[in-house]
Amino acid sequence: MELTVNGVERSVRDGVTVAELVRDVSGQERGVAVAVNGEVVPRTGWPATALCGGDQVEVLSAAQGG
Amino acid sequence: MDGEPTGFELGGVRFGSRLILGTGGAANLHVLEQAIRASGTELVTLALRRVEAVPGRSGGLLDLIDRCGVRLLPNTAGCYTAGEAVKVARLARDAFDTDWIKLEVIGDERTLLPDGVELLRAAEELVDDGFTVLPYTSDDPVLARRLADVGCAAVMPAGAPIGSGLGINNPHHIRLIRQHVDVPVILDAGIGTASDAALAMELGCDAVLLASAVTRAADPVAMATAMRYAIEAGRLAHGAGRIPRRFHALASTPHEGRPDL
């Protein structure tokens, strides 16, 4: 299925979870936050949250900023 | 708020340093670490961005913050609406395990000045959600009081636009804000050099938040050191009671006892 991850189309296997996607995209979990279709998915919910085709996913992490 | 030259309380936490350092603008993490150490800060800001936009991934920055033994303060930089800022604050809480947030809701992309209406709305919602809200606001004393009234843990008025280095454009308003609210006042944005930071403290601010003035200085470590001393000096001067300004001179050497030559 197709997702939009950080603004870019990405093909993933059906039923992929947020936890699996974070591992693929980021390679780390520390300091990472995820929103799906504009809603925050708390870290504790990542393993049980399966994504659906067309979902808009944001995977964010710490960056320098004032 | 506090007559001691060093230390103040913010969100129920005691800080020895009155300098909050933003991490934005540093050329690399090595320079940033040296600047953090030289500044003596105990609280540094950071942002949330898409993972692939962070060079070298974000682990390095979080490790650095741990190594320096400082607390982190996530921001909502780049948000233009209350809704967006509230979501970023919740994402930051999940990412960094802190309910502290430097709330920025920008109203104009050229000046990066805050949108007071959206800011107040976001502040209210985040306070209700249990956040310790530190809003970046304008130098408007009325808005500052409204932010304090909804439960913000401090107010952080801009001295001048972010990154402008113009100093404190309206010192009178900063002084008025200090009189208007009972929470800490943190001068945030506009600082260009050490004398600006000293002035903020002389006006009665409880702390100063700055980033570019240090991270974009030719020698960030030297400027971080200068800021540390300027903030301590300004705070001491504030408590020391400056002499009144006079139109004419007042001799410091007595007139009596002059020789007749």
Short mmCIF file of C-alpha atoms in Angstrom, two decimals:
data_model
loop_
_atom_site.label_atom_id
_atom_site.label_comp_id
_atom_site.label_asym_id
_atom_site.label_seq_id
_atom_site.Cartn_x
_atom_site.Cartn_y
_atom_site.Cartn_z
CA MET A 1 0.00 0.00 0.00
CA GLU A 2 1.00 3.63 -0.40
CA LEU A 3 1.55 6.12 2.43
CA THR A 4 2.75 9.70 2.48
CA VAL A 5 5.63 9.87 4.92
CA ASN A 6 7.05 13.32 5.64
CA GLY A 7 5.53 14.61 2.44
CA VAL A 8 6.90 11.82 0.21
CA GLU A 9 5.01 8.81 -1.24
CA ARG A 10 6.27 5.53 0.16
CA SER A 11 5.30 1.91 -0.61
CA VAL A 12 4.97 -0.29 2.46
CA ARG A 13 3.52 -3.74 3.14
CA ASP A 14 -0.16 -3.84 4.08
CA GLY A 15 -0.88 -3.43 7.78
CA VAL A 16 2.53 -2.01 8.71
CA THR A 17 2.51 -0.56 12.22
CA VAL A 18 3.75 2.86 13.29
CA ALA A 19 6.54 1.18 15.29
CA GLU A 20 7.75 -0.67 12.17
CA LEU A 21 7.59 2.44 10.02
CA VAL A 22 9.56 4.48 12.58
CA ARG A 23 12.29 1.80 12.59
CA ASP A 24 12.46 1.95 8.78
CA VAL A 25 12.37 5.72 8.45
CA SER A 26 14.37 6.85 11.43
CA GLY A 27 16.47 3.95 12.69
CA GLN A 28 15.95 5.25 16.22
CA GLU A 29 13.10 5.75 18.63
CA ARG A 30 14.62 8.19 21.08
CA GLY A 31 13.39 11.74 20.65
CA VAL A 32 10.98 10.74 17.87
CA ALA A 33 7.32 11.71 17.63
CA VAL A 34 4.69 10.60 15.15
CA ALA A 35 1.49 12.13 13.80
CA VAL A 36 -0.91 10.24 11.53
CA ASN A 37 -3.39 12.32 9.54
CA GLY A 38 -2.62 15.28 11.79
CA GLU A 39 -3.18 13.45 15.08
CA VAL A 40 -0.44 12.57 17.56
CA VAL A 41 0.12 8.84 18.02
CA PRO A 42 1.75 8.46 21.46
CA ARG A 43 4.82 6.25 21.64
CA THR A 44 2.99 3.64 23.72
CA GLY A 45 0.49 3.24 20.87
CA TRP A 46 3.04 2.69 18.09
CA PRO A 47 3.21 -1.16 18.16
CA ALA A 48 -0.57 -1.56 18.06
CA THR A 49 -1.34 1.14 15.50
CA ALA A 50 -1.62 -0.30 11.99
CA LEU A 51 -1.44 2.21 9.16
CA CYS A 52 -3.90 2.33 6.25
CA GLY A 53 -3.30 3.12 2.60
CA GLY A 54 -3.32 6.87 1.96
CA ASP A 55 -2.38 7.79 5.53
CA GLN A 56 -0.37 10.97 5.92
CA VAL A 57 2.41 10.24 8.40
CA GLU A 58 4.85 12.68 9.97
CA VAL A 59 7.95 11.24 11.67
CA LEU A 60 9.71 13.98 13.60
CA SER A 61 12.82 14.23 15.74
CA ALA A 62 14.97 16.70 17.67
CA ALA A 63 16.55 19.48 15.65
CA GLN A 64 18.55 22.55 16.58
CA GLY A 65 16.26 25.51 17.10
CA GLY A 66 15.86 28.64 19.18
CA MET B 1 10.74 38.47 41.49
CA ASP B 2 13.98 37.63 43.22
CA GLY B 3 16.73 39.81 44.60
CA GLU B 4 19.50 37.23 44.35
CA PRO B 5 22.06 37.91 41.63
CA THR B 6 22.15 34.28 40.60
CA GLY B 7 19.28 31.91 40.30
CA PHE B 8 15.56 32.09 39.71
CA GLU B 9 12.57 29.80 39.79
CA LEU B 10 10.72 28.80 36.66
CA GLY B 11 7.87 26.30 36.49
CA GLY B 12 8.67 25.11 40.00
CA VAL B 13 12.32 24.43 39.14
CA ARG B 14 15.25 26.39 40.54
CA PHE B 15 17.86 27.48 37.99
CA GLY B 16 21.27 28.80 38.99
CA SER B 17 21.77 30.49 35.61
CA ARG B 18 19.50 33.20 34.27
CA LEU B 19 20.55 32.46 30.70
CA ILE B 20 18.46 30.17 28.49
CA LEU B 21 20.31 29.25 25.32
CA GLY B 22 18.66 28.44 22.01
CA THR B 23 20.47 25.79 19.99
CA GLY B 24 19.44 27.15 16.57
CA GLY B 25 22.03 28.56 14.21
CA ALA B 26 25.16 26.78 15.50
CA ALA B 27 27.55 25.73 12.74
CA ASN B 28 28.00 22.27 14.25
CA LEU B 29 27.38 20.29 17.43
CA HIS B 30 30.97 20.66 18.64
CA VAL B 31 30.77 24.46 18.70
CA LEU B 32 27.29 24.24 20.23
CA GLU B 33 28.53 22.06 23.08
CA GLN B 34 31.41 24.42 23.83
CA ALA B 35 29.03 27.39 23.78
CA ILE B 36 26.55 25.68 26.12
CA ARG B 37 29.33 24.93 28.60
CA ALA B 38 30.83 28.43 28.37
CA SER B 39 27.42 30.10 28.85
CA GLY B 40 26.72 28.29 32.11
CA THR B 41 23.11 27.75 30.98
CA GLU B 42 20.99 25.03 32.54
CA LEU B 43 18.16 25.10 29.98
CA VAL B 44 18.42 24.89 26.19
CA THR B 45 15.77 25.00 23.49
CA LEU B 46 15.35 22.61 20.59
CA ALA B 47 12.85 22.05 17.80
CA LEU B 48 10.99 19.16 16.16
CA ARG B 49 11.55 18.58 12.45
CA ARG B 50 11.08 15.76 9.93
CA VAL B 51 13.75 13.13 10.60
CA GLU B 52 15.46 13.38 7.23
CA ALA B 53 15.82 17.16 7.60
CA VAL B 54 18.07 16.73 10.64
CA PRO B 55 21.71 16.33 9.59
CA GLY B 56 23.31 13.33 11.27
CA ARG B 57 19.93 12.48 12.83
CA SER B 58 18.82 13.92 16.13
CA GLY B 59 20.56 11.47 18.47
CA GLY B 60 23.67 13.65 18.49
CA LEU B 61 21.82 16.69 19.77
CA LEU B 62 20.04 14.78 22.54
CA ASP B 63 23.30 13.05 23.58
CA LEU B 64 24.97 16.47 23.69
CA ILE B 65 22.22 17.87 25.92
CA ASP B 66 22.57 14.86 28.23
CA ARG B 67 26.36 15.24 28.35
CA CYS B 68 26.06 18.90 29.30
CA GLY B 69 23.62 18.01 32.08
CA VAL B 70 21.11 20.69 31.04
CA ARG B 71 17.32 20.51 30.77
CA LEU B 72 15.66 20.79 27.39
CA LEU B 73 12.89 23.12 26.33
CA PRO B 74 11.18 22.17 23.05
CA ASN B 75 9.72 24.95 20.93
CA THR B 76 6.87 25.26 18.45
CA ALA B 77 8.91 27.33 16.00
CA GLY B 78 7.37 27.70 12.57
CA CYS B 79 3.74 27.37 13.69
CA TYR B 80 1.29 29.97 12.40
CA THR B 81 -1.94 28.83 14.08
CA ALA B 82 -2.95 27.82 17.60
CA GLY B 83 -4.07 24.40 16.33
CA GLU B 84 -0.71 23.68 14.75
CA ALA B 85 1.23 24.87 17.81
CA VAL B 86 -0.86 22.74 20.19
CA LYS B 87 -0.18 19.65 18.06
CA VAL B 88 3.56 20.35 17.91
CA ALA B 89 3.59 20.82 21.70
CA ARG B 90 1.92 17.43 22.16
CA LEU B 91 4.36 15.80 19.72
CA ALA B 92 7.26 17.38 21.63
CA ARG B 93 5.89 16.07 24.92
CA ASP B 94 5.80 12.57 23.46
CA ALA B 95 9.26 12.85 21.88
CA PHE B 96 11.13 14.38 24.83
CA ASP B 97 9.13 13.36 27.91
CA THR B 98 8.66 16.93 29.05
CA ASP B 99 5.55 19.01 29.44
CA TRP B 100 7.57 22.22 29.14
CA ILE B 101 7.01 24.11 25.91
CA LYS B 102 8.35 27.33 24.47
CA LEU B 103 5.19 28.39 22.69
CA GLU B 104 5.73 30.29 19.45
CA VAL B 105 2.84 31.19 17.17
CA ILE B 106 4.16 33.41 14.42
CA GLY B 107 1.96 36.01 12.77
CA ASP B 108 4.18 37.41 10.06
CA GLU B 109 6.95 35.69 8.14
CA ARG B 110 9.08 38.77 7.55
CA THR B 111 9.29 39.93 11.17
CA LEU B 112 8.52 36.57 12.84
CA LEU B 113 6.56 38.56 15.41
CA PRO B 114 3.94 36.61 17.36
CA ASP B 115 0.23 36.45 16.55
CA GLY B 116 -1.24 37.49 19.89
CA VAL B 117 -4.71 36.10 19.26
CA GLU B 118 -3.52 32.64 18.23
CA LEU B 119 -0.85 32.67 20.96
CA LEU B 120 -3.33 33.30 23.75
CA ARG B 121 -5.68 30.63 22.40
CA ALA B 122 -2.87 28.04 22.22
CA ALA B 123 -1.54 29.01 25.67
CA GLU B 124 -4.93 28.51 27.26
CA GLU B 125 -5.40 25.09 25.67
CA LEU B 126 -1.91 23.89 26.61
CA VAL B 127 -2.17 25.12 30.21
CA ASP B 128 -5.47 23.22 30.50
CA ASP B 129 -3.69 20.14 29.13
CA GLY B 130 -1.08 20.34 31.91
CA PHE B 131 1.80 21.94 30.03
CA THR B 132 4.27 24.37 31.57
CA VAL B 133 3.81 27.07 28.95
CA LEU B 134 6.52 29.64 28.22
CA PRO B 135 5.11 31.89 25.49
CA TYR B 136 7.24 33.95 23.13
CA THR B 137 5.21 37.13 23.00
CA SER B 138 5.44 40.74 21.81
CA ASP B 139 6.43 43.59 24.11
CA ASP B 140 2.74 44.40 24.72
CA PRO B 141 2.14 44.63 28.51
CA VAL B 142 -1.59 43.89 28.14
CA LEU B 143 -1.04 40.70 26.15
CA ALA B 144 1.66 39.66 28.63
CA ARG B 145 -0.82 40.01 31.47
CA ARG B 146 -3.45 38.02 29.58
CA LEU B 147 -0.92 35.22 29.06
CA ALA B 148 -0.03 35.21 32.74
CA ASP B 149 -3.74 35.26 33.64
CA VAL B 150 -4.43 32.06 31.68
CA GLY B 151 -1.69 30.30 33.63
CA CYS B 152 1.53 30.61 31.65
CA ALA B 153 4.60 29.85 33.80
CA ALA B 154 6.44 32.91 32.43
CA VAL B 155 6.12 35.50 29.71
CA MET B 156 8.85 35.92 27.14
CA PRO B 157 8.61 39.26 25.34
CA ALA B 158 10.70 39.95 22.25
CA GLY B 159 13.23 42.75 22.57
CA ALA B 160 13.29 42.91 18.75
CA PRO B 161 12.51 40.46 15.93
CA ILE B 162 14.11 37.00 16.14
CA GLY B 163 17.65 36.95 14.80
CA SER B 164 17.67 40.71 14.15
CA GLY B 165 20.26 41.56 16.80
CA LEU B 166 18.56 44.94 17.23
CA GLY B 167 18.55 44.72 21.02
CA ILE B 168 15.61 46.01 23.05
CA ASN B 169 13.46 48.34 20.95
CA ASN B 170 11.08 49.37 23.69
CA PRO B 171 12.74 49.20 27.10
CA HIS B 172 9.83 51.04 28.69
CA HIS B 173 7.40 48.26 27.69
CA ILE B 174 9.72 45.59 29.04
CA ARG B 175 9.77 47.42 32.37
CA LEU B 176 5.97 47.74 32.27
CA ILE B 177 5.61 44.02 31.61
CA ARG B 178 7.79 43.30 34.64
CA GLN B 179 5.37 45.42 36.71
CA HIS B 180 2.24 43.92 35.14
CA VAL B 181 2.78 40.20 35.82
CA ASP B 182 3.70 38.02 38.78
CA VAL B 183 5.42 35.29 36.75
CA PRO B 184 9.04 35.42 35.55
CA VAL B 185 9.73 37.73 32.60
CA ILE B 186 12.27 36.32 30.16
CA LEU B 187 13.56 38.62 27.43
CA ASP B 188 13.43 36.46 24.32
CA ALA B 189 14.71 37.44 20.89
CA GLY B 190 16.49 40.47 19.53
CA ILE B 191 19.64 40.31 21.65
CA GLY B 192 22.69 41.23 19.57
CA THR B 193 25.50 41.54 22.04
CA ALA B 194 26.32 41.42 25.73
CA SER B 195 25.17 44.97 26.56
CA ASP B 196 21.65 44.11 25.28
CA ALA B 197 21.48 41.18 27.69
CA ALA B 198 22.75 43.35 30.54
CA LEU B 199 20.08 45.95 29.74
CA ALA B 200 17.35 43.29 29.86
CA MET B 201 18.45 42.36 33.35
CA GLU B 202 18.75 46.00 34.44
CA LEU B 203 15.15 46.52 33.31
CA GLY B 204 14.14 43.83 35.79
CA CYS B 205 13.85 40.75 33.59
CA ASP B 206 14.33 37.49 35.44
CA ALA B 207 16.24 35.80 32.64
CA VAL B 208 17.27 36.12 29.00
CA LEU B 209 16.71 33.62 26.18
CA LEU B 210 19.03 34.03 23.23
CA ALA B 211 20.35 31.93 20.38
CA SER B 212 21.64 33.72 17.28
CA ALA B 213 23.66 36.28 19.25
CA VAL B 214 25.84 33.39 20.42
CA THR B 215 25.51 30.71 17.75
CA ARG B 216 26.03 33.11 14.83
CA ALA B 217 28.76 35.22 16.48
CA ALA B 218 32.19 35.03 14.88
CA ASP B 219 33.38 33.35 18.09
CA PRO B 220 30.34 31.67 19.69
CA VAL B 221 32.25 30.42 22.72
CA ALA B 222 33.63 33.87 23.56
CA MET B 223 30.17 35.43 23.08
CA ALA B 224 28.58 32.74 25.29
CA THR B 225 31.04 33.69 28.01
CA ALA B 226 30.30 37.39 27.49
CA MET B 227 26.55 36.74 27.81
CA ARG B 228 27.05 34.81 31.02
CA TYR B 229 28.87 37.73 32.65
CA ALA B 230 26.59 40.38 31.14
CA ILE B 231 23.51 38.70 32.59
CA GLU B 232 25.12 38.38 36.01
CA ALA B 233 26.31 42.00 35.85
CA GLY B 234 22.92 43.28 34.72
CA ARG B 235 21.14 41.43 37.49
CA LEU B 236 23.54 42.78 40.10
CA ALA B 237 23.15 46.32 38.76
CA HIS B 238 19.36 45.97 38.83
CA GLY B 239 19.49 45.10 42.51
CA ALA B 240 22.18 47.66 43.33
CA GLY B 241 19.97 50.70 42.67
CA ARG B 242 21.38 52.89 39.95
CA ILE B 243 21.85 56.63 40.47
CA PRO B 244 19.16 58.89 38.99
CA ARG B 245 19.87 60.45 35.60
CA ARG B 246 20.67 64.20 35.93
CA PHE B 247 20.60 66.93 33.34
CA HIS B 248 23.77 68.58 34.68
CA ALA B 249 26.91 67.31 36.33
CA LEU B 250 27.22 66.60 40.05
CA ALA B 251 30.83 66.73 41.24
CA SER B 252 32.03 63.67 43.06
CA THR B 253 34.98 65.53 44.59
CA PRO B 254 33.98 67.96 47.36
CA HIS B 255 34.23 71.69 46.63
CA GLU B 256 35.24 72.48 50.20
CA GLY B 257 38.92 72.46 51.02
CA ARG B 258 40.09 73.49 47.56
CA PRO B 259 43.53 75.21 47.75
CA ASP B 260 43.69 78.91 46.92
CA LEU B 261 46.35 79.13 44.21
#
